[in-house]
Amino acid sequence: MQEFLQCGRYRLALGPKDRPLVMGILNITPDSFSDSGQFMPLDSALDRAEQMIAEGADMIDIGGESTRPGAPVVSLEEELRRVMPTLYALRDCGKPLSVDTYKPEVMKEALAAGADMINDINGFNAPGALTAVNESDCGLCIMHMQRDPQTMQAAPVYEDVVRNVTDYLRQRVDAMAAAGISRARMCIDPGFGFGKTLAHNLELLKNLEVLLQELQLPLLAGMSRKTMIGMLIGKPVEQRAAGSVAAALVAAAHGARIVRVHDVAATVDALKVWQASRQDAA
Ligand code: YH5
């Protein structure tokens, strides 16, 4: 298993003894800006990013399209209008900047502007996605999704969810390696909530070790505030912080090396306590 992730300007320590890294979520979407239908103004986005960094975020994941189940598709132009100013403004914030996109044109623009990582919920499947990231040395998060954000939660079915997700990720990793992309840049993600029932999500969570064993790549887990947490605790999205922190710890205990979260301060505290209690901690 590789002990670091090549991530643009950064080389992130992800050994088994290192504390898992916290990726703070920065949504630049209308539904993330509480009091109007407008998209988040640049100032609020920068404030939120600075706050997450002060709270201990190890990296920032900038997203311009909501991929919540059934959320509307955003045009290329609109996504660029949301993501690019934020990316330029945060370029020298001292932390690796990830961009959450499945559009090759956004990947190219983001990398030209200095993004350190591309986080693709579609596993770099779009025509042109591999070419878009090939020439750079950015980190790559390869996520599993069944179908697409509009239809994925209709009736997800798997023969064996752990097997199917592992096979999908292996196929993507192999295709990317065949295109000349170094494995040192890759991390994998089972895609919690992306075409999965609660039972599927829990089956994956309990078996992250299988993905790790089979693919030998660092694993990123994103469960923060998702419906699976809501179903387990019976609470609306604004009351899911403690449940989300617990999910992040469980993922870490099962071998996740990066957790993607909204509640950065609470997650960092929890991971510090967990890390100190480990027999083999660095
Ligand atoms: C992920 O798991 N998820 S966007 C619905 C929610 C709350 C949060 C109903 N991008 C992932 O965060 N990238 C997203 O409440 C991601 N892994 C990676 N790598 C969906 C999301 C969310 C959806």
PDB file of C-alpha atoms and ligand atoms in Angstrom:
ATOM      1  CA  MET A   1       0.000   0.000   0.000  1.00  0.00           C
ATOM      2  CA  GLN A   2       1.396   3.405  -0.934  1.00  0.00           C
ATOM      3  CA  GLU A   3       2.015   5.674   2.065  1.00  0.00           C
ATOM      4  CA  PHE A   4       1.499   9.007   0.372  1.00  0.00           C
ATOM      5  CA  LEU A   5      -0.749  10.654  -2.166  1.00  0.00           C
ATOM      6  CA  GLN A   6       0.762  12.806  -4.903  1.00  0.00           C
ATOM      7  CA  CYS A   7      -1.519  15.789  -4.923  1.00  0.00           C
ATOM      8  CA  GLY A   8      -0.333  18.614  -7.181  1.00  0.00           C
ATOM      9  CA  ARG A   9       1.929  20.899  -5.133  1.00  0.00           C
ATOM     10  CA  TYR A  10       1.619  18.539  -2.159  1.00  0.00           C
ATOM     11  CA  ARG A  11       2.639  15.035  -1.194  1.00  0.00           C
ATOM     12  CA  LEU A  12       0.249  13.948   1.531  1.00  0.00           C
ATOM     13  CA  ALA A  13       1.327  11.461   4.209  1.00  0.00           C
ATOM     14  CA  LEU A  14      -1.251   8.677   4.252  1.00  0.00           C
ATOM     15  CA  GLY A  15       0.576   5.826   5.935  1.00  0.00           C
ATOM     16  CA  PRO A  16      -1.237   3.430   8.261  1.00  0.00           C
ATOM     17  CA  LYS A  17       0.228   5.247  11.262  1.00  0.00           C
ATOM     18  CA  ASP A  18      -0.651   8.773  10.165  1.00  0.00           C
ATOM     19  CA  ARG A  19      -3.782  10.506  11.410  1.00  0.00           C
ATOM     20  CA  PRO A  20      -6.452  10.355   8.710  1.00  0.00           C
ATOM     21  CA  LEU A  21      -6.785  13.621   6.788  1.00  0.00           C
ATOM     22  CA  VAL A  22      -9.863  15.799   6.931  1.00  0.00           C
ATOM     23  CA  MET A  23     -11.192  17.185   3.650  1.00  0.00           C
ATOM     24  CA  GLY A  24     -13.503  20.138   4.319  1.00  0.00           C
ATOM     25  CA  ILE A  25     -16.483  20.499   1.984  1.00  0.00           C
ATOM     26  CA  LEU A  26     -16.930  23.899   0.319  1.00  0.00           C
ATOM     27  CA  ASN A  27     -20.206  23.937  -1.622  1.00  0.00           C
ATOM     28  CA  ILE A  28     -20.635  26.838  -3.997  1.00  0.00           C
ATOM     29  CA  THR A  29     -24.258  26.054  -4.816  1.00  0.00           C
ATOM     30  CA  PRO A  30     -27.549  27.867  -4.247  1.00  0.00           C
ATOM     31  CA  ASP A  31     -28.803  25.258  -1.765  1.00  0.00           C
ATOM     32  CA  SER A  32     -25.699  25.728   0.350  1.00  0.00           C
ATOM     33  CA  PHE A  33     -26.382  29.427   0.844  1.00  0.00           C
ATOM     34  CA  SER A  34     -29.015  29.539   3.500  1.00  0.00           C
ATOM     35  CA  ASP A  35     -30.991  32.752   3.087  1.00  0.00           C
ATOM     36  CA  SER A  36     -31.585  33.183  -0.626  1.00  0.00           C
ATOM     37  CA  GLY A  37     -31.786  31.548  -4.009  1.00  0.00           C
ATOM     38  CA  GLN A  38     -28.559  33.239  -5.001  1.00  0.00           C
ATOM     39  CA  PHE A  39     -25.365  31.294  -5.208  1.00  0.00           C
ATOM     40  CA  MET A  40     -22.852  31.827  -2.476  1.00  0.00           C
ATOM     41  CA  PRO A  41     -20.995  35.107  -2.922  1.00  0.00           C
ATOM     42  CA  LEU A  42     -17.237  34.843  -3.142  1.00  0.00           C
ATOM     43  CA  ASP A  43     -16.689  36.441   0.269  1.00  0.00           C
ATOM     44  CA  SER A  44     -18.809  33.887   2.088  1.00  0.00           C
ATOM     45  CA  ALA A  45     -17.050  31.046   0.317  1.00  0.00           C
ATOM     46  CA  LEU A  46     -13.632  32.400   1.277  1.00  0.00           C
ATOM     47  CA  ASP A  47     -14.724  32.977   4.890  1.00  0.00           C
ATOM     48  CA  ARG A  48     -16.013  29.421   5.101  1.00  0.00           C
ATOM     49  CA  ALA A  49     -12.757  28.049   3.651  1.00  0.00           C
ATOM     50  CA  GLU A  50     -10.624  30.089   6.066  1.00  0.00           C
ATOM     51  CA  GLN A  51     -12.782  28.890   8.948  1.00  0.00           C
ATOM     52  CA  MET A  52     -12.368  25.249   7.959  1.00  0.00           C
ATOM     53  CA  ILE A  53      -8.600  25.708   7.678  1.00  0.00           C
ATOM     54  CA  ALA A  54      -8.513  27.326  11.148  1.00  0.00           C
ATOM     55  CA  GLU A  55     -10.490  24.333  12.415  1.00  0.00           C
ATOM     56  CA  GLY A  56      -7.816  21.970  11.136  1.00  0.00           C
ATOM     57  CA  ALA A  57      -8.923  20.951   7.638  1.00  0.00           C
ATOM     58  CA  ASP A  58      -6.077  19.285   5.743  1.00  0.00           C
ATOM     59  CA  MET A  59      -7.585  20.007   2.341  1.00  0.00           C
ATOM     60  CA  ILE A  60     -10.546  21.839   0.807  1.00  0.00           C
ATOM     61  CA  ASP A  61     -12.975  20.288  -1.686  1.00  0.00           C
ATOM     62  CA  ILE A  62     -14.629  22.932  -3.858  1.00  0.00           C
ATOM     63  CA  GLY A  63     -17.898  21.899  -5.504  1.00  0.00           C
ATOM     64  CA  GLY A  64     -20.036  23.920  -7.916  1.00  0.00           C
ATOM     65  CA  GLU A  65     -22.754  21.382  -8.661  1.00  0.00           C
ATOM     66  CA  SER A  66     -24.939  19.790  -6.028  1.00  0.00           C
ATOM     67  CA  THR A  67     -24.943  16.036  -6.545  1.00  0.00           C
ATOM     68  CA  ARG A  68     -27.612  15.349  -3.958  1.00  0.00           C
ATOM     69  CA  PRO A  69     -30.129  12.809  -5.199  1.00  0.00           C
ATOM     70  CA  GLY A  70     -32.344  14.491  -7.824  1.00  0.00           C
ATOM     71  CA  ALA A  71     -30.530  17.848  -7.739  1.00  0.00           C
ATOM     72  CA  PRO A  72     -30.650  19.788 -11.022  1.00  0.00           C
ATOM     73  CA  VAL A  73     -27.768  19.501 -13.470  1.00  0.00           C
ATOM     74  CA  VAL A  74     -25.638  22.644 -13.704  1.00  0.00           C
ATOM     75  CA  SER A  75     -24.326  23.929 -17.053  1.00  0.00           C
ATOM     76  CA  LEU A  76     -20.608  24.030 -17.745  1.00  0.00           C
ATOM     77  CA  GLU A  77     -20.639  27.839 -17.780  1.00  0.00           C
ATOM     78  CA  GLU A  78     -22.490  28.065 -14.468  1.00  0.00           C
ATOM     79  CA  GLU A  79     -20.185  25.537 -12.789  1.00  0.00           C
ATOM     80  CA  LEU A  80     -17.102  27.461 -13.969  1.00  0.00           C
ATOM     81  CA  ARG A  81     -18.654  30.748 -12.760  1.00  0.00           C
ATOM     82  CA  ARG A  82     -19.062  29.192  -9.316  1.00  0.00           C
ATOM     83  CA  VAL A  83     -15.783  27.305  -8.970  1.00  0.00           C
ATOM     84  CA  MET A  84     -13.092  29.355 -10.704  1.00  0.00           C
ATOM     85  CA  PRO A  85     -13.150  32.614  -8.675  1.00  0.00           C
ATOM     86  CA  THR A  86     -13.032  30.586  -5.449  1.00  0.00           C
ATOM     87  CA  LEU A  87     -10.171  28.494  -6.726  1.00  0.00           C
ATOM     88  CA  TYR A  88      -8.125  31.568  -7.732  1.00  0.00           C
ATOM     89  CA  ALA A  89      -8.828  33.285  -4.420  1.00  0.00           C
ATOM     90  CA  LEU A  90      -7.830  30.228  -2.352  1.00  0.00           C
ATOM     91  CA  ARG A  91      -4.813  29.304  -4.446  1.00  0.00           C
ATOM     92  CA  ASP A  92      -2.339  30.414  -1.753  1.00  0.00           C
ATOM     93  CA  CYS A  93      -4.294  29.325   1.318  1.00  0.00           C
ATOM     94  CA  GLY A  94      -1.607  26.785   2.209  1.00  0.00           C
ATOM     95  CA  LYS A  95      -3.784  23.692   1.841  1.00  0.00           C
ATOM     96  CA  PRO A  96      -4.326  21.395  -1.125  1.00  0.00           C
ATOM     97  CA  LEU A  97      -7.357  22.411  -3.181  1.00  0.00           C
ATOM     98  CA  SER A  98      -9.595  19.713  -4.593  1.00  0.00           C
ATOM     99  CA  VAL A  99     -12.335  20.331  -7.155  1.00  0.00           C
ATOM    100  CA  ASP A 100     -15.447  18.132  -7.075  1.00  0.00           C
ATOM    101  CA  THR A 101     -16.457  17.794 -10.726  1.00  0.00           C
ATOM    102  CA  TYR A 102     -17.187  15.158 -13.358  1.00  0.00           C
ATOM    103  CA  LYS A 103     -16.869  17.560 -16.309  1.00  0.00           C
ATOM    104  CA  PRO A 104     -13.552  17.317 -18.222  1.00  0.00           C
ATOM    105  CA  GLU A 105     -13.727  21.020 -19.192  1.00  0.00           C
ATOM    106  CA  VAL A 106     -13.950  22.012 -15.527  1.00  0.00           C
ATOM    107  CA  MET A 107     -11.073  19.645 -14.708  1.00  0.00           C
ATOM    108  CA  LYS A 108      -8.872  21.298 -17.358  1.00  0.00           C
ATOM    109  CA  GLU A 109      -9.674  24.854 -16.271  1.00  0.00           C
ATOM    110  CA  ALA A 110      -9.256  23.969 -12.596  1.00  0.00           C
ATOM    111  CA  LEU A 111      -5.870  22.348 -13.169  1.00  0.00           C
ATOM    112  CA  ALA A 112      -4.689  25.318 -15.244  1.00  0.00           C
ATOM    113  CA  ALA A 113      -5.661  27.534 -12.295  1.00  0.00           C
ATOM    114  CA  GLY A 114      -3.640  25.390  -9.893  1.00  0.00           C
ATOM    115  CA  ALA A 115      -6.055  22.842  -8.387  1.00  0.00           C
ATOM    116  CA  ASP A 116      -4.144  20.073  -6.579  1.00  0.00           C
ATOM    117  CA  MET A 117      -6.761  17.346  -6.826  1.00  0.00           C
ATOM    118  CA  ILE A 118      -9.747  16.359  -8.933  1.00  0.00           C
ATOM    119  CA  ASN A 119     -12.537  14.562  -7.115  1.00  0.00           C
ATOM    120  CA  ASP A 120     -14.789  12.857  -9.667  1.00  0.00           C
ATOM    121  CA  ILE A 121     -18.015  11.202  -8.480  1.00  0.00           C
ATOM    122  CA  ASN A 122     -18.203   9.648 -11.936  1.00  0.00           C
ATOM    123  CA  GLY A 123     -14.841   7.863 -11.695  1.00  0.00           C
ATOM    124  CA  PHE A 124     -13.258   9.728 -14.644  1.00  0.00           C
ATOM    125  CA  ASN A 125     -15.677   8.007 -16.998  1.00  0.00           C
ATOM    126  CA  ALA A 126     -16.676  11.009 -19.094  1.00  0.00           C
ATOM    127  CA  PRO A 127     -15.103  11.123 -22.570  1.00  0.00           C
ATOM    128  CA  GLY A 128     -12.031  13.339 -22.215  1.00  0.00           C
ATOM    129  CA  ALA A 129     -11.705  13.002 -18.424  1.00  0.00           C
ATOM    130  CA  LEU A 130      -8.512  10.950 -18.556  1.00  0.00           C
ATOM    131  CA  THR A 131      -6.928  13.327 -21.088  1.00  0.00           C
ATOM    132  CA  ALA A 132      -7.927  16.269 -18.899  1.00  0.00           C
ATOM    133  CA  VAL A 133      -5.915  14.990 -15.905  1.00  0.00           C
ATOM    134  CA  ASN A 134      -3.174  13.085 -17.741  1.00  0.00           C
ATOM    135  CA  GLU A 135      -0.666  15.901 -18.158  1.00  0.00           C
ATOM    136  CA  SER A 136      -0.829  17.120 -14.576  1.00  0.00           C
ATOM    137  CA  ASP A 137       0.362  15.586 -11.310  1.00  0.00           C
ATOM    138  CA  CYS A 138      -2.829  16.301  -9.404  1.00  0.00           C
ATOM    139  CA  GLY A 139      -4.368  13.840  -6.976  1.00  0.00           C
ATOM    140  CA  LEU A 140      -7.359  11.878  -8.250  1.00  0.00           C
ATOM    141  CA  CYS A 141     -10.288  10.631  -6.210  1.00  0.00           C
ATOM    142  CA  ILE A 142     -12.013   7.830  -8.104  1.00  0.00           C
ATOM    143  CA  MET A 143     -15.538   7.285  -6.801  1.00  0.00           C
ATOM    144  CA  HIS A 144     -18.128   4.612  -7.454  1.00  0.00           C
ATOM    145  CA  MET A 145     -21.633   5.643  -8.435  1.00  0.00           C
ATOM    146  CA  GLN A 146     -24.463   3.488  -9.768  1.00  0.00           C
ATOM    147  CA  ARG A 147     -26.321   5.321 -12.593  1.00  0.00           C
ATOM    148  CA  ASP A 148     -26.373   9.154 -12.172  1.00  0.00           C
ATOM    149  CA  PRO A 149     -27.412  11.709  -9.521  1.00  0.00           C
ATOM    150  CA  GLN A 150     -30.883  12.138 -11.085  1.00  0.00           C
ATOM    151  CA  THR A 151     -31.799   8.450 -11.044  1.00  0.00           C
ATOM    152  CA  MET A 152     -29.342   6.736  -8.685  1.00  0.00           C
ATOM    153  CA  GLN A 153     -31.633   6.430  -5.659  1.00  0.00           C
ATOM    154  CA  ALA A 154     -34.650   5.088  -7.572  1.00  0.00           C
ATOM    155  CA  ALA A 155     -34.010   1.411  -6.846  1.00  0.00           C
ATOM    156  CA  PRO A 156     -30.347   0.557  -6.414  1.00  0.00           C
ATOM    157  CA  VAL A 157     -29.618  -3.148  -6.941  1.00  0.00           C
ATOM    158  CA  TYR A 158     -26.370  -5.098  -6.548  1.00  0.00           C
ATOM    159  CA  GLU A 159     -25.569  -8.763  -6.728  1.00  0.00           C
ATOM    160  CA  ASP A 160     -22.925  -8.229  -4.040  1.00  0.00           C
ATOM    161  CA  VAL A 161     -22.327  -4.551  -3.280  1.00  0.00           C
ATOM    162  CA  VAL A 162     -18.773  -4.936  -1.909  1.00  0.00           C
ATOM    163  CA  ARG A 163     -17.752  -7.162  -4.832  1.00  0.00           C
ATOM    164  CA  ASN A 164     -19.447  -4.929  -7.448  1.00  0.00           C
ATOM    165  CA  VAL A 165     -17.965  -1.684  -6.103  1.00  0.00           C
ATOM    166  CA  THR A 166     -14.501  -3.256  -5.798  1.00  0.00           C
ATOM    167  CA  ASP A 167     -14.672  -4.596  -9.370  1.00  0.00           C
ATOM    168  CA  TYR A 168     -15.816  -1.229 -10.705  1.00  0.00           C
ATOM    169  CA  LEU A 169     -13.019   0.652  -8.935  1.00  0.00           C
ATOM    170  CA  ARG A 170     -10.446  -1.910 -10.096  1.00  0.00           C
ATOM    171  CA  GLN A 171     -11.619  -1.488 -13.677  1.00  0.00           C
ATOM    172  CA  ARG A 172     -11.323   2.318 -13.409  1.00  0.00           C
ATOM    173  CA  VAL A 173      -7.899   2.194 -11.704  1.00  0.00           C
ATOM    174  CA  ASP A 174      -6.609  -0.195 -14.382  1.00  0.00           C
ATOM    175  CA  ALA A 175      -7.991   1.979 -17.205  1.00  0.00           C
ATOM    176  CA  MET A 176      -6.334   5.045 -15.714  1.00  0.00           C
ATOM    177  CA  ALA A 177      -3.021   3.252 -15.177  1.00  0.00           C
ATOM    178  CA  ALA A 178      -3.196   2.016 -18.783  1.00  0.00           C
ATOM    179  CA  ALA A 179      -3.602   5.650 -19.871  1.00  0.00           C
ATOM    180  CA  GLY A 180      -0.253   6.371 -18.161  1.00  0.00           C
ATOM    181  CA  ILE A 181      -1.539   7.809 -14.886  1.00  0.00           C
ATOM    182  CA  SER A 182       0.595   6.976 -11.838  1.00  0.00           C
ATOM    183  CA  ARG A 183      -1.063   5.046  -8.995  1.00  0.00           C
ATOM    184  CA  ALA A 184       0.700   7.437  -6.598  1.00  0.00           C
ATOM    185  CA  ARG A 185      -1.917  10.029  -7.602  1.00  0.00           C
ATOM    186  CA  MET A 186      -4.960   7.830  -7.000  1.00  0.00           C
ATOM    187  CA  CYS A 187      -7.316   7.298  -4.129  1.00  0.00           C
ATOM    188  CA  ILE A 188     -10.552   5.299  -4.181  1.00  0.00           C
ATOM    189  CA  ASP A 189     -13.994   6.000  -2.739  1.00  0.00           C
ATOM    190  CA  PRO A 190     -16.984   3.623  -2.442  1.00  0.00           C
ATOM    191  CA  GLY A 191     -19.357   6.568  -2.991  1.00  0.00           C
ATOM    192  CA  PHE A 192     -21.660   6.401   0.026  1.00  0.00           C
ATOM    193  CA  GLY A 193     -25.208   7.347  -0.985  1.00  0.00           C
ATOM    194  CA  PHE A 194     -24.534   7.278  -4.724  1.00  0.00           C
ATOM    195  CA  GLY A 195     -26.987   4.623  -5.905  1.00  0.00           C
ATOM    196  CA  LYS A 196     -27.035   2.737  -2.603  1.00  0.00           C
ATOM    197  CA  THR A 197     -29.641   1.819  -0.015  1.00  0.00           C
ATOM    198  CA  LEU A 198     -28.889   2.140   3.698  1.00  0.00           C
ATOM    199  CA  ALA A 199     -28.111  -1.588   3.757  1.00  0.00           C
ATOM    200  CA  HIS A 200     -25.674  -1.188   0.831  1.00  0.00           C
ATOM    201  CA  ASN A 201     -23.940   1.749   2.534  1.00  0.00           C
ATOM    202  CA  LEU A 202     -23.541  -0.182   5.808  1.00  0.00           C
ATOM    203  CA  GLU A 203     -22.290  -3.283   4.007  1.00  0.00           C
ATOM    204  CA  LEU A 204     -19.604  -1.130   2.342  1.00  0.00           C
ATOM    205  CA  LEU A 205     -18.700   0.640   5.588  1.00  0.00           C
ATOM    206  CA  LYS A 206     -18.208  -2.670   7.387  1.00  0.00           C
ATOM    207  CA  ASN A 207     -16.028  -3.962   4.547  1.00  0.00           C
ATOM    208  CA  LEU A 208     -13.712  -1.090   3.588  1.00  0.00           C
ATOM    209  CA  GLU A 209     -10.863  -3.489   4.343  1.00  0.00           C
ATOM    210  CA  VAL A 210     -11.889  -5.601   1.347  1.00  0.00           C
ATOM    211  CA  LEU A 211     -11.546  -2.603  -1.010  1.00  0.00           C
ATOM    212  CA  LEU A 212      -8.194  -1.719   0.554  1.00  0.00           C
ATOM    213  CA  GLN A 213      -6.892  -5.266   0.364  1.00  0.00           C
ATOM    214  CA  GLU A 214      -7.976  -5.696  -3.245  1.00  0.00           C
ATOM    215  CA  LEU A 215      -6.909  -2.317  -4.628  1.00  0.00           C
ATOM    216  CA  GLN A 216      -4.003  -1.300  -2.353  1.00  0.00           C
ATOM    217  CA  LEU A 217      -4.819   2.400  -2.684  1.00  0.00           C
ATOM    218  CA  PRO A 218      -5.701   5.030  -0.063  1.00  0.00           C
ATOM    219  CA  LEU A 219      -9.450   5.284   0.555  1.00  0.00           C
ATOM    220  CA  LEU A 220     -11.562   8.410   0.964  1.00  0.00           C
ATOM    221  CA  ALA A 221     -14.929   8.175   2.731  1.00  0.00           C
ATOM    222  CA  GLY A 222     -17.734  10.729   2.471  1.00  0.00           C
ATOM    223  CA  MET A 223     -20.803  10.184   4.653  1.00  0.00           C
ATOM    224  CA  SER A 224     -21.093  13.637   6.211  1.00  0.00           C
ATOM    225  CA  ARG A 225     -24.742  14.664   6.784  1.00  0.00           C
ATOM    226  CA  LYS A 226     -25.977  12.204   4.174  1.00  0.00           C
ATOM    227  CA  THR A 227     -29.359  10.461   4.158  1.00  0.00           C
ATOM    228  CA  MET A 228     -27.798   7.262   5.533  1.00  0.00           C
ATOM    229  CA  ILE A 229     -26.901   9.180   8.722  1.00  0.00           C
ATOM    230  CA  GLY A 230     -30.396  10.685   8.808  1.00  0.00           C
ATOM    231  CA  MET A 231     -31.952   7.229   8.548  1.00  0.00           C
ATOM    232  CA  LEU A 232     -29.803   5.850  11.376  1.00  0.00           C
ATOM    233  CA  ILE A 233     -30.497   8.693  13.822  1.00  0.00           C
ATOM    234  CA  GLY A 234     -33.887   9.925  12.600  1.00  0.00           C
ATOM    235  CA  LYS A 235     -32.786  13.570  12.306  1.00  0.00           C
ATOM    236  CA  PRO A 236     -32.883  16.259   9.602  1.00  0.00           C
ATOM    237  CA  VAL A 237     -29.725  17.385   7.823  1.00  0.00           C
ATOM    238  CA  GLU A 238     -28.961  20.276  10.216  1.00  0.00           C
ATOM    239  CA  GLN A 239     -28.835  17.880  13.200  1.00  0.00           C
ATOM    240  CA  ARG A 240     -26.509  15.259  11.763  1.00  0.00           C
ATOM    241  CA  ALA A 241     -23.105  16.528  12.994  1.00  0.00           C
ATOM    242  CA  ALA A 242     -22.559  13.994  15.816  1.00  0.00           C
ATOM    243  CA  GLY A 243     -23.775  11.109  13.663  1.00  0.00           C
ATOM    244  CA  SER A 244     -21.455  12.254  10.892  1.00  0.00           C
ATOM    245  CA  VAL A 245     -18.464  12.464  13.231  1.00  0.00           C
ATOM    246  CA  ALA A 246     -19.187   8.919  14.410  1.00  0.00           C
ATOM    247  CA  ALA A 247     -19.349   7.742  10.792  1.00  0.00           C
ATOM    248  CA  ALA A 248     -16.000   9.392  10.031  1.00  0.00           C
ATOM    249  CA  LEU A 249     -14.389   7.632  13.018  1.00  0.00           C
ATOM    250  CA  VAL A 250     -15.834   4.274  11.999  1.00  0.00           C
ATOM    251  CA  ALA A 251     -14.516   4.776   8.463  1.00  0.00           C
ATOM    252  CA  ALA A 252     -11.079   5.642   9.891  1.00  0.00           C
ATOM    253  CA  ALA A 253     -11.162   2.524  12.074  1.00  0.00           C
ATOM    254  CA  HIS A 254     -11.895   0.476   8.943  1.00  0.00           C
ATOM    255  CA  GLY A 255      -8.892   2.009   7.169  1.00  0.00           C
ATOM    256  CA  ALA A 256     -10.106   5.203   5.460  1.00  0.00           C
ATOM    257  CA  ARG A 257      -7.220   7.673   5.046  1.00  0.00           C
ATOM    258  CA  ILE A 258      -9.240  10.768   4.113  1.00  0.00           C
ATOM    259  CA  VAL A 259     -12.683  11.751   5.379  1.00  0.00           C
ATOM    260  CA  ARG A 260     -14.772  14.319   3.496  1.00  0.00           C
ATOM    261  CA  VAL A 261     -16.799  16.342   6.004  1.00  0.00           C
ATOM    262  CA  HIS A 262     -18.832  19.485   6.663  1.00  0.00           C
ATOM    263  CA  ASP A 263     -18.173  19.625  10.431  1.00  0.00           C
ATOM    264  CA  VAL A 264     -14.414  20.050  10.374  1.00  0.00           C
ATOM    265  CA  ALA A 265     -13.707  21.119  13.990  1.00  0.00           C
ATOM    266  CA  ALA A 266     -15.660  18.263  15.575  1.00  0.00           C
ATOM    267  CA  THR A 267     -14.209  15.684  13.174  1.00  0.00           C
ATOM    268  CA  VAL A 268     -10.612  16.837  13.751  1.00  0.00           C
ATOM    269  CA  ASP A 269     -11.116  16.624  17.552  1.00  0.00           C
ATOM    270  CA  ALA A 270     -12.586  13.137  17.296  1.00  0.00           C
ATOM    271  CA  LEU A 271      -9.798  11.902  15.020  1.00  0.00           C
ATOM    272  CA  LYS A 272      -7.125  13.336  17.359  1.00  0.00           C
ATOM    273  CA  VAL A 273      -8.567  11.364  20.283  1.00  0.00           C
ATOM    274  CA  TRP A 274      -8.908   8.229  18.158  1.00  0.00           C
ATOM    275  CA  GLN A 275      -5.358   8.605  16.826  1.00  0.00           C
ATOM    276  CA  ALA A 276      -3.883   8.971  20.337  1.00  0.00           C
ATOM    277  CA  SER A 277      -5.571   5.746  21.392  1.00  0.00           C
ATOM    278  CA  ARG A 278      -4.120   3.633  18.602  1.00  0.00           C
ATOM    279  CA  GLN A 279      -1.464   1.059  19.440  1.00  0.00           C
ATOM    280  CA  ASP A 280       0.455   1.750  16.231  1.00  0.00           C
ATOM    281  CA  ALA A 281       0.041   5.539  15.950  1.00  0.00           C
ATOM    282  CA  ALA A 282       2.942   7.520  14.521  1.00  0.00           C
TER     283      ALA A 282
HETATM  284  C1  YH5 B   1     -18.428  11.466  -1.651  1.00  0.00           C
HETATM  285  O1  YH5 B   1     -19.004  10.678  -0.893  1.00  0.00           O
HETATM  286  N1  YH5 B   1     -20.266  13.221  -1.980  1.00  0.00           N
HETATM  287  S1  YH5 B   1     -21.599  15.407  -2.920  1.00  0.00           S
HETATM  288  C2  YH5 B   1     -26.548  14.715   0.385  1.00  0.00           C
HETATM  289  C3  YH5 B   1     -26.556  15.191   1.691  1.00  0.00           C
HETATM  290  C4  YH5 B   1     -25.392  15.635   2.281  1.00  0.00           C
HETATM  291  C5  YH5 B   1     -24.219  15.606   1.568  1.00  0.00           C
HETATM  292  C6  YH5 B   1     -28.877  14.763   2.049  1.00  0.00           C
HETATM  293  N2  YH5 B   1     -19.102  14.485  -3.378  1.00  0.00           N
HETATM  294  C7  YH5 B   1     -19.037  12.661  -2.158  1.00  0.00           C
HETATM  295  O2  YH5 B   1     -21.886  15.425   0.064  1.00  0.00           O
HETATM  296  N3  YH5 B   1     -17.050  13.189  -3.396  1.00  0.00           N
HETATM  297  C8  YH5 B   1     -20.280  14.318  -2.744  1.00  0.00           C
HETATM  298  O3  YH5 B   1     -27.682  15.283   2.478  1.00  0.00           O
HETATM  299  C9  YH5 B   1     -18.320  13.453  -3.022  1.00  0.00           C
HETATM  300  N4  YH5 B   1     -17.146  11.239  -2.066  1.00  0.00           N
HETATM  301  C10 YH5 B   1     -16.484  12.072  -2.904  1.00  0.00           C
HETATM  302  N5  YH5 B   1     -15.235  11.753  -3.262  1.00  0.00           N
HETATM  303  C11 YH5 B   1     -22.934  14.727  -1.937  1.00  0.00           C
HETATM  304  C12 YH5 B   1     -22.913  15.126  -0.501  1.00  0.00           C
HETATM  305  C13 YH5 B   1     -24.196  15.141   0.248  1.00  0.00           C
HETATM  306  C14 YH5 B   1     -25.376  14.699  -0.334  1.00  0.00           C
END
